[in-house]
């Protein structure tokens, strides 16, 4: 009999790290896939790690045959800043890659006779506010508002949300055998900027938050690429993992939508600077605004409304701004770099 597993794509990324640690602690059998060899500390936590590309149909075909996949956490993607340097490549990975995984999920669902859960992290990049005035005036943005992304990554995420809905509800709706088998159980979170104590993100436009904090702890100069008054919603990694796990576990009947906002706090870059300076008084932080990246962040909402997630599946972050910095990020980051120095 094939082994029942959880499949995680983009396993080496920030969310992958947190998720693998969490699920392995609960003794889940994990198959991890990434374009690079899985980071060494994670290897003993998974049952199998594969170096491979989600565009490789043969590899994905093999996965379907070899495993009984009960949940897919499809984390692999090219983030917003990196995607702007090669939008077509980003499209291939972000959209075609997701399409391949959805196709895999349909095949698995039909083999198993029950829907495979497909957990998909989307992003506040799916939004696109037209002006800074509008951003400052709209308040908390709901899931179905202001969906005019200006980045390739944002367009990709928004489209993949629709693909997930299509694969769940309307897949091959005209085919003679369309009622033949169950389809995918697609569930999506729109994440704010994420901050982890363990890893530093690469290629995103909300990266100034985590970069500032990690640079300060390492004692390196940091030039923040957005204006001090820039405001975005953020969440720490343990809450991001919690939201993925809780959405996966939620009763399907309780879910009134496919896509849910989740968030916890929304500081300005100046507030992150002040908190960082207080914790690391010797930190060297300047503001050197990159107008083009600023323009992207100015289209993302200053806050999002996550009341649907709270209502439908009891979403509630564990870390508000105070706890996030003082009880998680600052102590853990400080410890991490002190340990690195002592080795
Ligand atoms: C990015 O900046 O691209 C990501 C995101 C907000 O989705 N961190």
XYZ file of C-alpha atoms and ligand atoms in Angstrom:
351
model
C 0.000 0.000 0.000
C 1.234 3.490 -0.777
C 2.228 5.580 2.202
C -0.022 8.509 3.189
C 2.017 11.724 3.077
C 1.852 15.495 3.191
C 3.555 17.111 0.191
C 5.354 20.445 0.687
C 6.666 22.357 -2.331
C 9.190 25.182 -1.920
C 10.282 23.360 1.218
C 13.489 25.370 1.678
C 11.645 28.669 1.868
C 10.765 30.562 5.023
C 7.312 29.033 5.444
C 8.648 25.589 4.505
C 11.127 25.708 7.388
C 8.457 26.526 9.953
C 5.917 24.107 8.532
C 8.289 21.127 8.335
C 9.362 21.669 11.943
C 5.751 21.904 13.074
C 4.367 18.917 11.142
C 7.327 16.668 11.929
C 6.704 17.396 15.614
C 3.268 15.847 15.113
C 4.829 12.815 13.389
C 3.456 13.582 9.941
C 5.106 11.789 7.051
C 6.428 14.580 4.850
C 7.646 14.582 1.264
C 9.508 17.834 0.599
C 10.352 19.182 -2.813
C 12.554 22.135 -3.661
C 14.810 23.223 -6.540
C 17.746 23.154 -4.100
C 18.827 20.342 -1.763
C 16.805 20.523 1.433
C 18.598 22.507 4.166
C 20.553 20.069 6.343
C 18.740 20.661 9.650
C 15.419 19.786 7.979
C 16.522 16.529 6.385
C 15.960 14.277 9.368
C 12.470 15.755 9.823
C 11.054 14.548 6.505
C 10.578 11.058 5.143
C 11.845 12.050 1.706
C 13.293 15.167 0.111
C 13.467 15.643 -3.596
C 15.540 18.119 -5.570
C 13.211 18.988 -8.385
C 11.223 21.509 -10.316
C 7.441 21.832 -10.083
C 7.486 22.365 -13.860
C 8.797 18.814 -14.278
C 5.689 16.826 -15.221
C 7.509 13.491 -15.082
C 8.619 14.119 -11.516
C 5.083 15.100 -10.474
C 3.665 12.040 -12.251
C 6.017 9.849 -10.211
C 4.847 11.476 -6.986
C 1.236 10.572 -7.797
C 2.158 6.948 -8.346
C 4.458 6.567 -5.360
C 2.498 8.300 -2.609
C -0.952 8.731 -1.244
C -0.946 12.498 -0.840
C -3.571 13.716 1.636
C -2.597 17.390 1.750
C -0.476 19.585 -0.499
C 1.075 22.745 0.927
C 2.102 24.482 -2.284
C 4.593 27.054 -1.048
C 6.953 27.368 -4.032
C 6.891 30.771 -5.705
C 8.997 33.669 -6.958
C 8.280 36.705 -4.776
C 7.299 40.202 -5.867
C 10.646 41.992 -6.276
C 12.454 39.068 -7.886
C 9.532 38.440 -10.246
C 9.819 41.959 -11.695
C 13.314 41.153 -13.017
C 12.027 38.232 -15.063
C 8.231 38.299 -15.158
C 7.857 35.498 -17.696
C 9.953 33.082 -15.625
C 7.960 34.093 -12.555
C 4.752 33.402 -14.442
C 5.963 29.946 -15.402
C 6.861 29.008 -11.837
C 4.019 30.791 -10.060
C 1.205 29.943 -12.457
C 2.234 26.904 -14.517
C 3.780 25.358 -11.401
C 0.527 25.835 -9.491
C -1.476 24.446 -12.405
C 0.726 21.323 -12.400
C 0.164 20.825 -8.676
C -3.602 21.338 -9.028
C -3.626 18.745 -11.799
C -1.689 16.373 -9.526
C -4.223 17.027 -6.762
C -7.139 16.158 -9.081
C -5.484 12.892 -10.087
C -4.802 12.034 -6.450
C -8.360 12.916 -5.416
C -9.785 10.679 -8.113
C -7.493 7.766 -7.202
C -8.283 8.090 -3.537
C -11.995 8.717 -3.929
C -11.841 11.729 -1.611
C -10.669 15.312 -2.196
C -7.020 16.112 -1.555
C -6.591 19.305 0.458
C -4.643 21.970 -1.416
C -3.364 24.693 0.909
C -2.181 27.744 -0.976
C -0.525 30.858 0.449
C -1.536 33.912 -1.547
C -0.535 37.426 -0.542
C -1.503 41.043 0.049
C 0.241 41.518 -3.321
C -3.073 40.392 -4.878
C -4.391 43.855 -3.980
C -3.629 47.025 -5.893
C -4.633 50.406 -4.533
C -4.506 53.148 -7.093
C -3.005 56.006 -5.084
C -1.332 56.565 -1.740
C -4.314 58.708 -0.708
C -6.598 55.783 -1.400
C -4.313 53.485 0.614
C -4.427 55.905 3.537
C -8.190 56.237 3.392
C -9.596 52.750 2.748
C -8.808 51.184 6.129
C -9.025 47.405 6.421
C -9.427 45.889 2.968
C -11.791 42.919 2.501
C -11.006 39.884 0.347
C -13.092 41.004 -2.634
C -11.987 44.657 -2.756
C -9.267 46.500 -4.711
C -8.020 43.491 -6.644
C -5.890 45.291 -9.227
C -2.334 44.035 -8.602
C 0.515 45.913 -10.272
C 3.190 43.213 -9.976
C 3.604 39.960 -11.892
C 3.680 38.122 -8.544
C 0.419 39.777 -7.435
C -1.256 38.966 -10.767
C -0.006 35.368 -10.491
C -1.319 34.970 -6.936
C -4.726 36.415 -7.780
C -5.069 34.225 -10.859
C -3.994 31.104 -8.941
C -6.667 31.838 -6.341
C -9.180 31.665 -9.199
C -7.556 28.512 -10.580
C -7.967 26.874 -7.176
C -11.640 27.814 -7.117
C -12.031 26.479 -10.663
C -10.341 23.150 -9.838
C -12.498 22.817 -6.725
C -15.848 23.628 -8.251
C -15.880 23.707 -12.016
C -13.113 21.437 -13.303
C -13.989 19.946 -16.711
C -17.603 20.956 -16.154
C -18.675 19.961 -19.673
C -16.905 16.605 -19.842
C -19.226 13.603 -20.012
C -17.607 12.075 -16.905
C -17.343 15.389 -15.009
C -19.358 14.086 -12.076
C -17.152 10.970 -11.936
C -14.893 11.777 -9.047
C -14.218 14.226 -6.259
C -12.144 17.276 -7.036
C -9.674 19.301 -5.048
C -10.390 20.884 -1.661
C -8.665 24.229 -2.313
C -8.077 26.530 0.679
C -6.150 29.770 0.439
C -4.718 32.355 2.826
C -3.788 35.871 1.792
C -0.689 36.485 3.879
C 0.677 39.865 4.919
C 4.467 40.390 5.099
C 5.948 37.561 7.163
C 8.755 37.877 9.708
C 10.682 34.874 10.980
C 13.385 34.742 13.639
C 14.968 31.758 11.920
C 15.307 32.812 8.285
C 15.585 35.948 6.136
C 13.317 36.191 3.091
C 14.663 36.714 -0.409
C 13.095 38.505 -3.326
C 10.099 40.087 -1.599
C 9.095 43.734 -1.275
C 7.956 43.499 2.341
C 11.452 42.216 3.194
C 12.552 45.539 4.764
C 10.915 44.490 8.079
C 12.792 41.220 8.610
C 15.961 42.517 6.916
C 16.206 45.495 9.283
C 15.863 43.333 12.366
C 18.303 40.627 11.270
C 20.904 43.201 10.113
C 20.704 44.966 13.476
C 21.262 41.705 15.368
C 24.176 40.810 13.085
C 25.680 44.282 13.512
C 25.630 45.128 9.795
C 24.557 48.408 8.191
C 21.024 48.385 6.757
C 19.550 50.786 4.226
C 15.787 50.547 4.455
C 14.373 50.825 0.936
C 10.965 52.334 1.868
C 9.942 55.643 3.479
C 9.584 55.699 7.289
C 5.814 56.343 7.022
C 5.222 53.173 4.949
C 2.631 50.977 6.607
C 1.954 47.294 5.819
C 0.304 44.416 7.651
C 2.741 41.835 9.050
C 2.622 38.521 10.883
C 5.276 36.419 12.591
C 6.082 32.954 11.287
C 4.542 30.954 14.183
C 1.203 32.642 13.449
C 1.590 32.007 9.717
C 2.125 28.304 10.447
C -0.799 28.309 12.857
C -3.080 29.804 10.207
C -2.041 27.203 7.602
C -2.594 24.353 10.041
C -5.926 25.680 11.314
C -7.283 26.324 7.834
C -6.238 22.809 6.804
C -7.997 21.335 9.811
C -11.202 23.379 9.474
C -14.475 21.596 8.686
C -15.273 22.096 5.019
C -18.907 23.000 5.869
C -17.689 25.956 7.916
C -15.763 27.504 5.026
C -17.842 30.169 3.307
C -15.073 31.142 0.857
C -11.930 29.818 -0.799
C -9.670 32.763 0.088
C -9.151 34.263 3.545
C -7.206 37.312 4.716
C -5.141 36.755 7.853
C -3.084 39.343 9.695
C -1.879 40.398 13.125
C -0.278 43.888 13.314
C 0.606 46.700 10.928
C 3.539 48.903 11.931
C 5.101 51.659 9.859
C 8.727 51.185 8.806
C 9.559 53.913 11.364
C 7.958 51.859 14.145
C 9.995 48.796 13.120
C 13.091 51.041 13.118
C 12.306 52.358 16.614
C 11.650 48.901 18.059
C 14.849 47.607 16.441
C 16.956 50.540 17.714
C 15.611 50.040 21.228
C 16.582 46.356 21.180
C 19.913 46.875 19.384
C 21.069 50.437 20.240
C 24.236 50.142 18.111
C 22.272 49.218 14.986
C 23.177 51.258 11.924
C 19.982 51.815 9.966
C 19.440 54.410 7.252
C 16.474 55.091 5.014
C 17.525 55.076 1.375
C 14.278 54.910 -0.527
C 14.103 52.844 -3.699
C 11.293 54.688 -5.492
C 10.362 51.711 -7.642
C 9.990 49.266 -4.764
C 8.230 52.001 -2.760
C 5.708 52.320 -5.578
C 4.860 48.617 -5.247
C 4.431 48.800 -1.465
C 2.246 51.906 -1.861
C -0.272 49.787 -3.808
C -0.534 47.200 -1.006
C -3.081 47.825 1.761
C -2.039 49.280 5.108
C -4.340 46.761 6.770
C -6.626 43.879 5.839
C -9.927 42.687 7.257
C -9.575 39.115 8.507
C -13.019 38.866 10.094
C -14.134 36.080 7.705
C -11.271 33.834 8.901
C -12.068 34.689 12.525
C -15.716 33.887 12.037
C -15.499 30.758 9.863
C -12.616 28.824 11.422
C -11.755 30.722 14.581
C -8.612 32.473 13.318
C -6.827 34.436 16.032
C -3.120 35.346 15.982
C -1.094 34.531 19.096
C 1.268 37.477 18.607
C 0.244 41.122 18.576
C 2.977 43.692 17.800
C 4.260 43.879 21.371
C 4.502 40.096 21.839
C 5.791 39.514 18.310
C 8.873 41.672 18.838
C 9.485 41.346 22.565
C 8.634 37.713 23.198
C 9.495 36.078 19.877
C 11.565 37.996 17.330
C 14.077 39.940 19.411
C 15.025 37.183 21.887
C 15.169 34.468 19.207
C 17.153 36.551 16.704
C 19.536 37.755 19.423
C 20.154 34.154 20.529
C 20.632 32.952 16.969
C 23.375 35.484 16.145
C 25.056 35.114 19.535
C 25.284 31.375 18.926
C 26.693 31.992 15.427
C 29.337 34.342 16.897
C 30.347 31.789 19.531
C 31.011 29.066 16.950
C 6.633 39.827 -1.049
O 7.058 40.879 -0.547
O 6.666 39.570 -2.256
C 6.005 38.823 -0.129
C 4.539 39.031 -0.044
C 3.995 40.236 0.629
O 3.811 38.227 -0.520
N 6.595 38.898 1.173
